């Protein structure tokens, strides 16, 4: 029986998917099944439905979500954000970052296995197609080792055609989140020459997605994604991760007729009280610590079947401890639970738990770090809500026309010429007028009295301000101009300066 070495960390010097020569080791994970896999499938159906439906949803003519980085146009929940709202966007990004950090500190990398689109599409769409066409892991390996003929050509062609077709769909939807579904439909339905740039982007994205799901696969999570790299600094002894209960599981070994396990003895005497077997309880079995259990040659609950390794999409052995390659997909939990049921031992030998939970039976995610991140997150959310609530429906810029000073356009008045720009941040058209606040000057529009600003667009023009000569100081005079809507309600107030001639 192999002894468990608590301190052997050699496995951290290399990753499971690269051999000593630096060549890729192709992973053939066993088809997962079980309770957690079923839950993940249900969630995946929900996410995929959402992914496919969201680009078609509009609120008052605006897309529900649009992240047009190229044109700096962002719409979230139907609310239009302009470059002028960048501070809201920046705070929103900070909230997201702090939330991810907090979530990781508490729940480890659960996001990767259960929410990340890469894992959802890879494990629950592409991998399922592969199992359907090529069979389970052993059949896939046999097929890959076989010469390229007959059924292999057919299966590979079918698989890659389906992979490419799904990649094209994903690429089109991905673009829809950037440029909008209306634009994507135009690229698809109108002549290519009218949308050459969009068409080329579609082709490039399609092949990128195909490459990711057909070839790159788990490498995205283990070597490319920066979030995975952050794990090492974010996790601590209290973080909940997919973890192997080595206290209960070790020393591992095959079951023989006269196998004696310290854990199962304990469970038989008090099954209801069983959660984990902390070290103190181990000592009740006349062993003083984990090392002395090995000396007494008692067996833990791990039967060393290696099923947890066979199902792992990143090819690791979770029994070695938390590793950066683990995406918390919980496939090993399902596999191990099945084995435990067969050998009539309690499930949960691999479970979501913290190191503290496994070693001491304590599960308390709260510590100073979690508290500090929570406070920062709450403050940032409060600030975002406050700034969002005072955000106006219209943004107005009113500047004196460069190069022009004071003129006498009207009898007894001094006049300045201004350029204005109005930006409508709402999904409705706005009809606005200017008026002076608390002064007896006159506004003279160049063109129409009223300015119509189309939803999410801007409108520009010019106007004159006239003030009686005797009320204007030489040099700069501060002026407040109000912008009012059709009902006479002030929707924006602008400060500008009026230039008076020297006396
Ligand atoms: S160790 Fe388990 S949870 Fe982690 S990636 Fe492998 S199968 Fe998924
Ligand atoms: S599946 Fe469970 S019993 Fe089998 S090797 Fe993994 S941890 Fe041990």
Short mmCIF file of C-alpha atoms and ligand atoms in Angstrom, two decimals:
data_model
loop_
_atom_site.label_atom_id
_atom_site.label_comp_id
_atom_site.label_asym_id
_atom_site.label_seq_id
_atom_site.Cartn_x
_atom_site.Cartn_y
_atom_site.Cartn_z
CA UNK A 1 0.00 0.00 0.00
CA UNK A 2 1.37 3.42 -0.99
CA UNK A 3 1.78 5.80 1.91
CA UNK A 4 0.38 9.31 1.64
CA UNK A 5 3.08 11.92 1.83
CA UNK A 6 1.60 15.13 3.23
CA UNK A 7 4.65 17.15 2.33
CA UNK A 8 5.41 15.91 -1.17
CA UNK A 9 4.59 18.91 -3.38
CA UNK A 10 6.52 17.75 -6.44
CA UNK A 11 3.32 17.70 -8.50
CA UNK A 12 3.28 21.50 -8.33
CA UNK A 13 6.50 21.69 -10.39
CA UNK A 14 4.72 20.69 -13.60
CA UNK A 15 1.25 20.73 -15.09
CA UNK A 16 -0.65 17.58 -15.90
CA UNK A 17 -1.04 18.41 -19.57
CA UNK A 18 2.65 18.86 -20.45
CA UNK A 19 5.25 16.06 -20.46
CA UNK A 20 8.93 16.30 -19.51
CA UNK A 21 9.87 17.27 -23.08
CA UNK A 22 7.34 20.10 -22.97
CA UNK A 23 4.88 18.37 -25.32
CA UNK A 24 1.14 18.58 -24.82
CA UNK A 25 -0.48 15.58 -23.15
CA UNK A 26 -3.96 15.29 -24.64
CA UNK A 27 -6.59 14.81 -21.95
CA UNK A 28 -9.33 12.23 -22.46
CA UNK A 29 -11.66 12.83 -19.51
CA UNK A 30 -14.13 10.09 -18.66
CA UNK A 31 -17.73 11.10 -19.32
CA UNK A 32 -18.99 12.61 -16.06
CA UNK A 33 -22.30 11.66 -14.50
CA UNK A 34 -24.00 12.29 -11.20
CA UNK A 35 -25.91 14.81 -9.15
CA UNK A 36 -23.58 17.79 -9.63
CA UNK A 37 -23.21 17.13 -13.35
CA UNK A 38 -27.02 17.20 -13.67
CA UNK A 39 -27.18 20.54 -11.82
CA UNK A 40 -24.46 21.94 -14.09
CA UNK A 41 -26.40 20.81 -17.13
CA UNK A 42 -29.54 22.59 -15.93
CA UNK A 43 -27.55 25.76 -15.29
CA UNK A 44 -25.90 25.44 -18.70
CA UNK A 45 -29.28 25.22 -20.46
CA UNK A 46 -30.30 28.39 -18.66
CA UNK A 47 -27.07 30.26 -19.53
CA UNK A 48 -27.12 29.19 -23.17
CA UNK A 49 -30.79 30.22 -23.53
CA UNK A 50 -29.91 33.59 -21.97
CA UNK A 51 -26.87 33.98 -24.25
CA UNK A 52 -29.02 33.34 -27.32
CA UNK A 53 -32.00 35.48 -26.30
CA UNK A 54 -30.40 38.59 -24.76
CA UNK A 55 -29.16 40.19 -28.03
CA UNK A 56 -32.76 40.21 -29.32
CA UNK A 57 -34.22 41.97 -26.28
CA UNK A 58 -34.74 45.71 -26.59
CA UNK A 59 -35.94 48.29 -24.10
CA UNK A 60 -37.46 51.39 -25.74
CA UNK A 61 -35.48 50.67 -28.90
CA UNK A 62 -32.18 50.17 -27.05
CA UNK A 63 -30.55 46.74 -26.81
CA UNK A 64 -30.70 45.16 -23.35
CA UNK A 65 -26.93 44.85 -23.38
CA UNK A 66 -24.33 46.28 -25.77
CA UNK A 67 -20.60 46.57 -25.19
CA UNK A 68 -19.42 48.46 -28.26
CA UNK A 69 -15.81 49.20 -27.36
CA UNK A 70 -15.00 50.38 -30.90
CA UNK A 71 -17.59 53.19 -30.87
CA UNK A 72 -17.43 53.65 -27.07
CA UNK A 73 -21.13 52.92 -26.78
CA UNK A 74 -22.32 50.89 -23.81
CA UNK A 75 -25.86 49.85 -22.95
CA UNK A 76 -26.61 47.92 -19.77
CA UNK A 77 -30.17 46.87 -18.92
CA UNK A 78 -31.38 49.24 -21.64
CA UNK A 79 -29.58 52.25 -20.06
CA UNK A 80 -27.26 54.05 -22.44
CA UNK A 81 -23.79 54.95 -21.13
CA UNK A 82 -21.69 57.45 -23.08
CA UNK A 83 -17.97 58.25 -22.87
CA UNK A 84 -19.03 61.07 -20.49
CA UNK A 85 -20.28 58.38 -18.08
CA UNK A 86 -16.90 56.73 -17.96
CA UNK A 87 -16.65 57.25 -14.18
CA UNK A 88 -19.78 55.09 -13.73
CA UNK A 89 -18.29 52.44 -15.97
CA UNK A 90 -14.95 52.55 -14.11
CA UNK A 91 -16.68 52.18 -10.71
CA UNK A 92 -18.78 49.35 -12.19
CA UNK A 93 -15.57 47.57 -13.25
CA UNK A 94 -14.10 48.09 -9.76
CA UNK A 95 -17.27 46.58 -8.23
CA UNK A 96 -16.93 43.59 -10.53
CA UNK A 97 -13.28 43.11 -9.59
CA UNK A 98 -13.89 43.36 -5.84
CA UNK A 99 -16.89 41.02 -6.19
CA UNK A 100 -14.77 38.45 -8.05
CA UNK A 101 -12.02 38.71 -5.42
CA UNK A 102 -14.54 38.32 -2.58
CA UNK A 103 -16.31 35.45 -4.33
CA UNK A 104 -12.95 33.70 -4.90
CA UNK A 105 -11.79 34.22 -1.31
CA UNK A 106 -15.00 32.54 -0.10
CA UNK A 107 -15.89 30.06 -2.85
CA UNK A 108 -12.58 29.46 -4.60
CA UNK A 109 -12.80 28.92 -8.34
CA UNK A 110 -16.43 27.83 -8.41
CA UNK A 111 -17.07 30.55 -11.02
CA UNK A 112 -14.78 28.72 -13.47
CA UNK A 113 -16.59 25.40 -13.29
CA UNK A 114 -20.15 26.64 -13.04
CA UNK A 115 -20.46 30.08 -14.65
CA UNK A 116 -17.53 30.76 -17.01
CA UNK A 117 -18.70 30.56 -20.67
CA UNK A 118 -15.45 28.79 -21.64
CA UNK A 119 -16.21 25.85 -19.30
CA UNK A 120 -19.93 25.86 -20.06
CA UNK A 121 -19.37 25.59 -23.81
CA UNK A 122 -16.37 23.26 -23.55
CA UNK A 123 -17.69 20.74 -21.05
CA UNK A 124 -21.42 20.89 -21.68
CA UNK A 125 -21.62 21.50 -25.43
CA UNK A 126 -18.45 20.55 -27.32
CA UNK A 127 -17.38 17.69 -25.03
CA UNK A 128 -20.90 16.21 -25.16
CA UNK A 129 -20.83 16.23 -28.95
CA UNK A 130 -17.47 14.46 -28.75
CA UNK A 131 -18.85 11.77 -26.41
CA UNK A 132 -21.85 11.36 -28.72
CA UNK A 133 -19.76 10.89 -31.85
CA UNK A 134 -16.56 9.27 -30.59
CA UNK A 135 -17.72 7.53 -27.41
CA UNK A 136 -16.26 7.68 -23.90
CA UNK A 137 -12.62 8.37 -23.07
CA UNK A 138 -11.21 4.94 -23.92
CA UNK A 139 -13.01 4.87 -27.30
CA UNK A 140 -11.75 8.37 -28.07
CA UNK A 141 -8.17 7.36 -27.31
CA UNK A 142 -8.50 4.21 -29.43
CA UNK A 143 -9.95 6.26 -32.29
CA UNK A 144 -7.13 8.80 -32.16
CA UNK A 145 -4.50 6.03 -32.17
CA UNK A 146 -6.18 4.26 -35.10
CA UNK A 147 -5.08 4.89 -38.74
CA UNK A 148 -7.02 7.56 -40.62
CA UNK A 149 -9.56 5.54 -42.58
CA UNK A 150 -13.23 4.56 -42.84
CA UNK A 151 -15.23 5.36 -39.72
CA UNK A 152 -12.45 7.52 -38.24
CA UNK A 153 -12.63 9.91 -41.22
CA UNK A 154 -16.41 10.01 -40.97
CA UNK A 155 -16.44 10.62 -37.20
CA UNK A 156 -13.71 13.26 -37.29
CA UNK A 157 -15.35 15.06 -40.22
CA UNK A 158 -18.74 15.05 -38.52
CA UNK A 159 -17.30 16.25 -35.21
CA UNK A 160 -15.24 19.08 -36.67
CA UNK A 161 -18.06 20.21 -38.97
CA UNK A 162 -20.37 20.47 -35.96
CA UNK A 163 -17.62 22.20 -33.93
CA UNK A 164 -17.11 24.76 -36.70
CA UNK A 165 -20.86 25.34 -37.14
CA UNK A 166 -21.32 25.98 -33.40
CA UNK A 167 -18.23 28.22 -33.37
CA UNK A 168 -19.79 30.32 -36.17
CA UNK A 169 -23.00 30.68 -34.14
CA UNK A 170 -21.03 31.66 -31.01
CA UNK A 171 -18.96 34.11 -33.05
CA UNK A 172 -22.09 35.79 -34.48
CA UNK A 173 -23.63 36.13 -31.03
CA UNK A 174 -20.35 37.36 -29.60
CA UNK A 175 -20.36 40.10 -32.25
CA UNK A 176 -24.02 40.84 -31.48
CA UNK A 177 -22.96 41.80 -27.93
CA UNK A 178 -20.43 44.24 -29.41
CA UNK A 179 -22.12 45.80 -32.44
CA UNK A 180 -25.75 44.80 -31.84
CA UNK A 181 -27.93 42.06 -33.36
CA UNK A 182 -29.34 44.43 -36.01
CA UNK A 183 -25.85 44.99 -37.43
CA UNK A 184 -25.04 41.28 -37.32
CA UNK A 185 -28.24 40.46 -39.22
CA UNK A 186 -27.27 43.06 -41.83
CA UNK A 187 -23.80 41.49 -42.22
CA UNK A 188 -25.43 38.09 -42.72
CA UNK A 189 -28.17 39.18 -45.10
CA UNK A 190 -26.65 42.01 -47.15
CA UNK A 191 -23.86 41.77 -49.78
CA UNK A 192 -20.43 41.11 -48.25
CA UNK A 193 -18.98 44.18 -49.98
CA UNK A 194 -21.20 46.43 -47.79
CA UNK A 195 -19.86 44.98 -44.54
CA UNK A 196 -16.38 43.73 -45.37
CA UNK A 197 -14.89 44.64 -41.96
CA UNK A 198 -17.74 42.95 -40.04
CA UNK A 199 -17.60 39.89 -42.27
CA UNK A 200 -13.83 39.48 -41.76
CA UNK A 201 -14.31 39.88 -37.98
CA UNK A 202 -16.95 37.13 -38.05
CA UNK A 203 -14.61 34.74 -39.89
CA UNK A 204 -11.70 35.50 -37.53
CA UNK A 205 -13.84 35.05 -34.38
CA UNK A 206 -15.34 31.81 -35.75
CA UNK A 207 -11.89 30.27 -36.24
CA UNK A 208 -10.66 31.58 -32.87
CA UNK A 209 -13.61 29.89 -31.10
CA UNK A 210 -13.14 26.73 -33.14
CA UNK A 211 -9.42 26.67 -32.19
CA UNK A 212 -10.24 27.23 -28.51
CA UNK A 213 -12.85 24.45 -28.29
CA UNK A 214 -11.32 21.94 -30.71
CA UNK A 215 -7.63 22.24 -29.76
CA UNK A 216 -6.76 24.67 -26.95
CA UNK A 217 -9.41 23.43 -24.49
CA UNK A 218 -8.25 23.20 -20.84
CA UNK A 219 -5.07 25.15 -21.71
CA UNK A 220 -7.21 28.31 -21.64
CA UNK A 221 -7.97 27.67 -17.94
CA UNK A 222 -4.59 26.31 -16.89
CA UNK A 223 -2.18 28.59 -18.71
CA UNK A 224 -3.94 31.56 -20.37
CA UNK A 225 -6.72 32.82 -18.08
CA UNK A 226 -5.33 35.40 -15.59
CA UNK A 227 -8.12 34.66 -13.11
CA UNK A 228 -6.76 31.15 -12.59
CA UNK A 229 -3.31 32.57 -11.81
CA UNK A 230 -4.83 34.85 -9.14
CA UNK A 231 -6.12 31.85 -7.19
CA UNK A 232 -2.85 31.30 -5.35
CA UNK A 233 -2.98 34.71 -3.68
CA UNK A 234 -6.72 34.77 -3.04
CA UNK A 235 -7.35 31.41 -1.41
CA UNK A 236 -6.70 30.70 2.24
CA UNK A 237 -7.41 27.94 4.76
CA UNK A 238 -11.06 29.06 5.07
CA UNK A 239 -11.85 29.27 1.33
CA UNK A 240 -14.36 26.72 0.10
CA UNK A 241 -12.91 24.69 -2.75
CA UNK A 242 -13.34 21.26 -4.28
CA UNK A 243 -11.20 19.36 -1.77
CA UNK A 244 -10.26 15.81 -1.00
CA UNK A 245 -10.73 14.87 2.65
CA UNK A 246 -7.32 13.32 3.23
CA UNK A 247 -7.98 12.96 6.94
CA UNK A 248 -10.77 10.57 6.15
CA UNK A 249 -9.40 9.19 2.89
CA UNK A 250 -5.81 8.34 3.82
CA UNK A 251 -4.06 6.03 3.84
CA UNK A 252 -5.62 5.11 0.55
CA UNK A 253 -5.71 1.58 -0.78
CA UNK A 254 -7.75 -1.12 -2.46
CA UNK A 255 -10.32 -2.85 -0.32
CA UNK A 256 -9.39 -6.36 0.65
CA UNK A 257 -11.45 -8.90 2.54
CA UNK A 258 -9.97 -7.98 5.90
CA UNK A 259 -9.52 -4.27 5.29
CA UNK A 260 -10.09 -2.33 8.46
CA UNK A 261 -10.97 1.31 8.08
CA UNK A 262 -10.90 3.70 10.98
CA UNK A 263 -13.50 5.90 9.33
CA UNK A 264 -16.11 3.26 8.60
CA UNK A 265 -15.83 1.96 12.18
CA UNK A 266 -16.60 5.46 13.41
CA UNK A 267 -19.50 5.87 11.01
CA UNK A 268 -21.06 2.57 12.00
CA UNK A 269 -21.05 3.60 15.64
CA UNK A 270 -22.56 7.03 14.97
CA UNK A 271 -23.60 7.63 11.36
CA UNK A 272 -25.67 10.74 12.03
CA UNK A 273 -22.84 12.55 13.75
CA UNK A 274 -20.48 11.93 10.87
CA UNK A 275 -19.32 14.88 8.80
CA UNK A 276 -15.59 14.60 8.67
CA UNK A 277 -13.24 12.70 10.91
CA UNK A 278 -11.08 15.35 12.45
CA UNK A 279 -7.68 14.43 13.80
CA UNK A 280 -8.89 14.44 17.43
CA UNK A 281 -11.41 11.75 16.55
CA UNK A 282 -8.77 9.81 14.71
CA UNK A 283 -6.84 9.60 17.96
CA UNK A 284 -9.86 7.89 19.55
CA UNK A 285 -9.04 5.00 17.25
CA UNK A 286 -5.91 4.52 19.34
CA UNK A 287 -3.77 6.51 16.92
CA UNK A 288 -2.20 9.72 18.17
CA UNK A 289 -1.89 11.47 14.81
CA UNK A 290 -2.20 10.88 11.10
CA UNK A 291 1.33 9.43 10.87
CA UNK A 292 0.62 6.81 13.49
CA UNK A 293 -2.43 5.70 11.48
CA UNK A 294 -0.07 4.72 8.70
CA UNK A 295 2.10 2.86 11.19
CA UNK A 296 -0.96 0.90 12.37
CA UNK A 297 -1.72 0.11 8.74
CA UNK A 298 -5.37 1.14 9.02
CA UNK A 299 -7.04 2.20 5.79
CA UNK A 300 -8.86 5.39 4.96
CA UNK A 301 -11.93 5.61 2.75
CA UNK A 302 -10.13 6.25 -0.55
CA UNK A 303 -10.05 2.96 -2.42
CA UNK A 304 -7.52 4.41 -4.87
CA UNK A 305 -9.76 3.68 -7.87
CA UNK A 306 -8.45 6.85 -9.60
CA UNK A 307 -11.87 7.62 -11.05
CA UNK A 308 -11.53 11.19 -9.76
CA UNK A 309 -8.46 11.57 -12.01
CA UNK A 310 -10.12 9.92 -15.02
CA UNK A 311 -13.05 12.36 -15.03
CA UNK A 312 -10.94 15.48 -14.47
CA UNK A 313 -11.00 17.74 -17.58
CA UNK A 314 -7.65 19.26 -16.57
CA UNK A 315 -6.04 15.90 -15.82
CA UNK A 316 -5.10 16.49 -12.18
CA UNK A 317 -5.26 14.35 -9.07
CA UNK A 318 -7.27 16.40 -6.57
CA UNK A 319 -5.97 14.12 -3.80
CA UNK A 320 -2.70 16.06 -4.04
CA UNK A 321 -4.49 19.15 -2.69
CA UNK A 322 -5.76 22.41 -4.18
CA UNK A 323 -4.06 23.11 -7.50
CA UNK A 324 -4.23 26.03 -9.90
CA UNK A 325 -5.44 23.69 -12.68
CA UNK A 326 -8.61 22.81 -10.75
CA UNK A 327 -11.57 24.68 -12.22
CA UNK A 328 -13.94 23.41 -9.50
CA UNK A 329 -16.11 21.64 -12.05
CA UNK A 330 -17.09 19.07 -9.36
CA UNK A 331 -16.83 16.11 -11.80
CA UNK A 332 -14.49 14.36 -9.34
CA UNK A 333 -17.08 14.81 -6.56
CA UNK A 334 -19.68 12.95 -8.63
CA UNK A 335 -17.20 10.20 -9.52
CA UNK A 336 -16.07 9.69 -5.94
CA UNK A 337 -19.63 9.78 -4.54
CA UNK A 338 -20.54 6.97 -6.90
CA UNK A 339 -17.61 4.91 -5.66
CA UNK A 340 -18.45 5.64 -2.01
CA UNK A 341 -22.01 4.48 -2.57
CA UNK A 342 -20.73 1.26 -4.10
CA UNK A 343 -18.37 0.52 -1.20
CA UNK A 344 -21.07 1.58 1.28
CA UNK A 345 -19.23 4.52 2.77
CA UNK A 346 -20.58 8.04 3.14
CA UNK A 347 -20.38 10.29 0.12
CA UNK A 348 -18.41 13.54 0.24
CA UNK A 349 -14.87 12.17 0.42
CA UNK A 350 -14.24 14.80 -2.24
CA UNK A 351 -16.49 17.73 -1.48
CA UNK A 352 -16.71 21.51 -1.35
CA UNK A 353 -14.95 22.35 1.87
CA UNK A 354 -12.11 24.42 3.29
CA UNK A 355 -8.76 23.10 4.48
CA UNK A 356 -9.84 24.16 7.99
CA UNK A 357 -13.09 22.25 7.51
CA UNK A 358 -11.24 19.09 6.55
CA UNK A 359 -8.58 19.31 9.24
CA UNK A 360 -10.63 20.62 12.14
CA UNK A 361 -14.24 20.11 11.12
CA UNK A 362 -14.80 23.90 11.31
CA UNK A 363 -16.43 25.80 8.47
CA UNK A 364 -16.32 29.54 8.92
CA UNK A 365 -15.64 31.63 5.84
CA UNK A 366 -15.43 34.90 7.77
CA UNK A 367 -12.07 36.44 8.49
CA UNK A 368 -10.59 39.96 8.42
CA UNK A 369 -9.95 39.77 4.69
CA UNK A 370 -13.52 38.75 3.81
CA UNK A 371 -14.86 41.48 6.08
CA UNK A 372 -12.61 44.15 4.51
CA UNK A 373 -13.56 43.16 0.94
CA UNK A 374 -17.26 43.13 1.91
CA UNK A 375 -17.04 46.66 3.34
CA UNK A 376 -15.22 47.93 0.21
CA UNK A 377 -17.79 46.24 -2.03
CA UNK A 378 -20.78 47.70 -0.15
CA UNK A 379 -19.20 51.20 -0.24
CA UNK A 380 -18.51 50.97 -3.97
CA UNK A 381 -22.06 49.77 -4.71
CA UNK A 382 -23.49 52.62 -2.59
CA UNK A 383 -21.31 55.15 -4.47
CA UNK A 384 -22.40 53.74 -7.84
CA UNK A 385 -26.09 53.93 -6.88
CA UNK A 386 -25.66 57.50 -5.64
CA UNK A 387 -23.82 58.68 -8.77
CA UNK A 388 -26.27 56.87 -11.00
CA UNK A 389 -29.26 58.49 -9.30
CA UNK A 390 -27.87 62.01 -9.82
CA UNK A 391 -26.88 61.30 -13.42
CA UNK A 392 -28.90 63.64 -15.66
CA UNK A 393 -30.89 62.64 -18.70
CA UNK A 394 -29.02 65.10 -20.87
CA UNK A 395 -25.47 66.41 -20.98
CA UNK A 396 -24.90 69.94 -22.29
CA UNK A 397 -21.70 71.68 -23.33
CA UNK A 398 -21.92 75.45 -23.88
CA UNK A 399 -18.71 77.20 -24.89
CA UNK A 400 -17.94 80.63 -26.23
CA UNK A 401 -17.01 80.40 -29.92
CA UNK A 402 -13.20 80.53 -30.08
CA UNK A 403 -11.71 83.67 -31.63
CA UNK A 404 -14.83 85.84 -31.15
CA UNK A 405 -14.96 88.49 -28.43
CA UNK A 406 -17.77 90.79 -27.38
CA UNK A 407 -19.76 92.51 -30.12
CA UNK A 408 -22.62 95.02 -30.15
CA UNK A 409 -25.28 93.17 -32.11
CA UNK A 410 -28.31 94.79 -30.47
CA UNK A 411 -28.79 98.42 -29.48
CA UNK A 412 -27.55 98.87 -25.87
CA UNK A 413 -26.49 95.25 -25.49
CA UNK A 414 -23.21 93.37 -25.52
CA UNK A 415 -23.34 90.01 -27.31
CA UNK A 416 -21.25 86.81 -27.24
CA UNK A 417 -21.58 83.89 -29.64
CA UNK A 418 -21.63 80.32 -28.23
CA UNK A 419 -21.50 76.78 -29.59
CA UNK A 420 -23.55 74.14 -27.81
CA UNK A 421 -23.69 70.34 -27.86
CA UNK A 422 -26.52 68.39 -26.23
CA UNK A 423 -26.14 64.67 -25.60
CA UNK A 424 -29.31 62.70 -24.96
CA UNK A 425 -28.61 59.81 -22.53
CA UNK A 426 -32.17 58.49 -22.53
CA UNK A 427 -33.95 56.04 -24.82
CA UNK A 428 -36.51 58.82 -25.67
CA UNK A 429 -36.23 61.89 -27.91
CA UNK A 430 -35.87 65.15 -25.98
CA UNK A 431 -37.10 68.60 -27.07
CA UNK A 432 -35.20 71.22 -25.11
CA UNK A 433 -34.86 75.00 -24.83
CA UNK A 434 -32.28 77.29 -23.18
CA UNK A 435 -33.16 79.96 -20.65
CA UNK A 436 -31.10 82.30 -18.49
CA UNK A 437 -31.20 81.81 -14.76
CA UNK A 438 -31.63 84.90 -12.56
CA UNK A 439 -30.48 87.52 -15.05
CA UNK A 440 -32.13 89.83 -17.50
CA UNK A 441 -30.07 88.91 -20.52
CA UNK A 442 -31.55 87.52 -23.73
CA UNK A 443 -30.90 84.24 -25.52
CA UNK A 444 -31.07 84.31 -29.32
CA UNK A 445 -30.88 80.92 -31.00
CA UNK A 446 -29.21 80.58 -34.40
CA UNK A 447 -31.95 78.57 -36.09
CA UNK A 448 -34.91 76.99 -34.27
CA UNK A 449 -35.89 78.05 -30.72
CA UNK A 450 -36.25 74.42 -29.68
CA UNK A 451 -33.55 71.78 -30.01
CA UNK A 452 -34.61 68.21 -30.75
CA UNK A 453 -32.14 65.61 -29.55
CA UNK A 454 -32.80 62.09 -30.82
CA UNK A 455 -32.50 59.24 -28.28
CA UNK A 456 -28.87 58.33 -27.52
CA UNK A 457 -27.63 60.93 -30.02
CA UNK A 458 -26.20 64.41 -29.83
CA UNK A 459 -27.26 67.68 -31.35
CA UNK A 460 -25.10 70.77 -31.90
CA UNK A 461 -25.73 74.41 -32.81
CA UNK A 462 -25.02 78.05 -31.94
CA UNK A 463 -26.69 80.80 -29.92
CA UNK A 464 -26.08 84.39 -28.87
CA UNK A 465 -26.24 85.74 -25.33
CA UNK A 466 -27.08 89.45 -25.09
CA UNK A 467 -26.64 91.42 -21.85
CA UNK A 468 -27.34 95.14 -21.22
CA UNK A 469 -24.07 97.07 -21.46
CA UNK A 470 -24.38 98.52 -17.96
CA UNK A 471 -24.67 95.07 -16.38
CA UNK A 472 -21.52 93.62 -17.86
CA UNK A 473 -18.14 93.88 -16.18
CA UNK A 474 -15.00 94.05 -18.32
CA UNK A 475 -13.46 90.60 -18.81
CA UNK A 476 -15.17 87.38 -17.70
CA UNK A 477 -18.67 87.37 -16.18
CA UNK A 478 -20.13 84.14 -14.80
CA UNK A 479 -23.44 83.11 -16.36
CA UNK A 480 -25.79 80.24 -15.51
CA UNK A 481 -27.91 78.84 -18.33
CA UNK A 482 -30.74 76.37 -17.74
CA UNK A 483 -31.92 73.74 -20.18
CA UNK A 484 -35.65 73.05 -19.93
CA UNK A 485 -37.83 70.38 -21.46
CA UNK A 486 -41.22 70.78 -23.20
CA UNK A 487 -43.01 71.04 -19.84
CA UNK A 488 -40.64 73.78 -18.64
CA UNK A 489 -38.84 71.46 -16.21
CA UNK A 490 -35.14 72.19 -15.72
CA UNK A 491 -33.25 69.12 -16.96
CA UNK A 492 -29.73 70.53 -16.86
CA UNK A 493 -27.89 73.61 -15.63
CA UNK A 494 -24.72 74.84 -17.34
CA UNK A 495 -22.15 77.33 -16.13
CA UNK A 496 -20.35 79.41 -18.72
CA UNK A 497 -18.67 82.81 -18.98
CA UNK A 498 -19.68 85.98 -20.79
CA UNK A 499 -16.91 88.26 -22.03
CA UNK A 500 -17.37 92.00 -21.45
CA UNK A 501 -15.33 94.63 -23.37
CA UNK A 502 -12.88 96.93 -21.50
CA UNK A 503 -14.41 100.31 -20.45
S1 LIG B 1 -10.02 18.27 -9.67
FE1 LIG B 1 -12.21 17.85 -9.72
S2 LIG B 1 -13.17 19.86 -9.62
FE2 LIG B 1 -11.02 20.18 -10.12
S3 LIG B 1 -11.00 20.31 -12.35
FE3 LIG B 1 -10.57 18.17 -11.80
S4 LIG B 1 -12.56 17.19 -11.80
FE4 LIG B 1 -12.96 19.37 -11.79
S1 LIG B 2 -12.64 8.59 -6.71
FE1 LIG B 2 -12.62 8.69 -4.48
S2 LIG B 2 -12.08 6.63 -3.87
FE2 LIG B 2 -11.53 6.75 -6.00
S3 LIG B 2 -9.40 7.43 -5.98
FE3 LIG B 2 -10.62 9.27 -6.08
S4 LIG B 2 -10.83 9.89 -3.97
FE4 LIG B 2 -10.18 7.75 -3.93
#
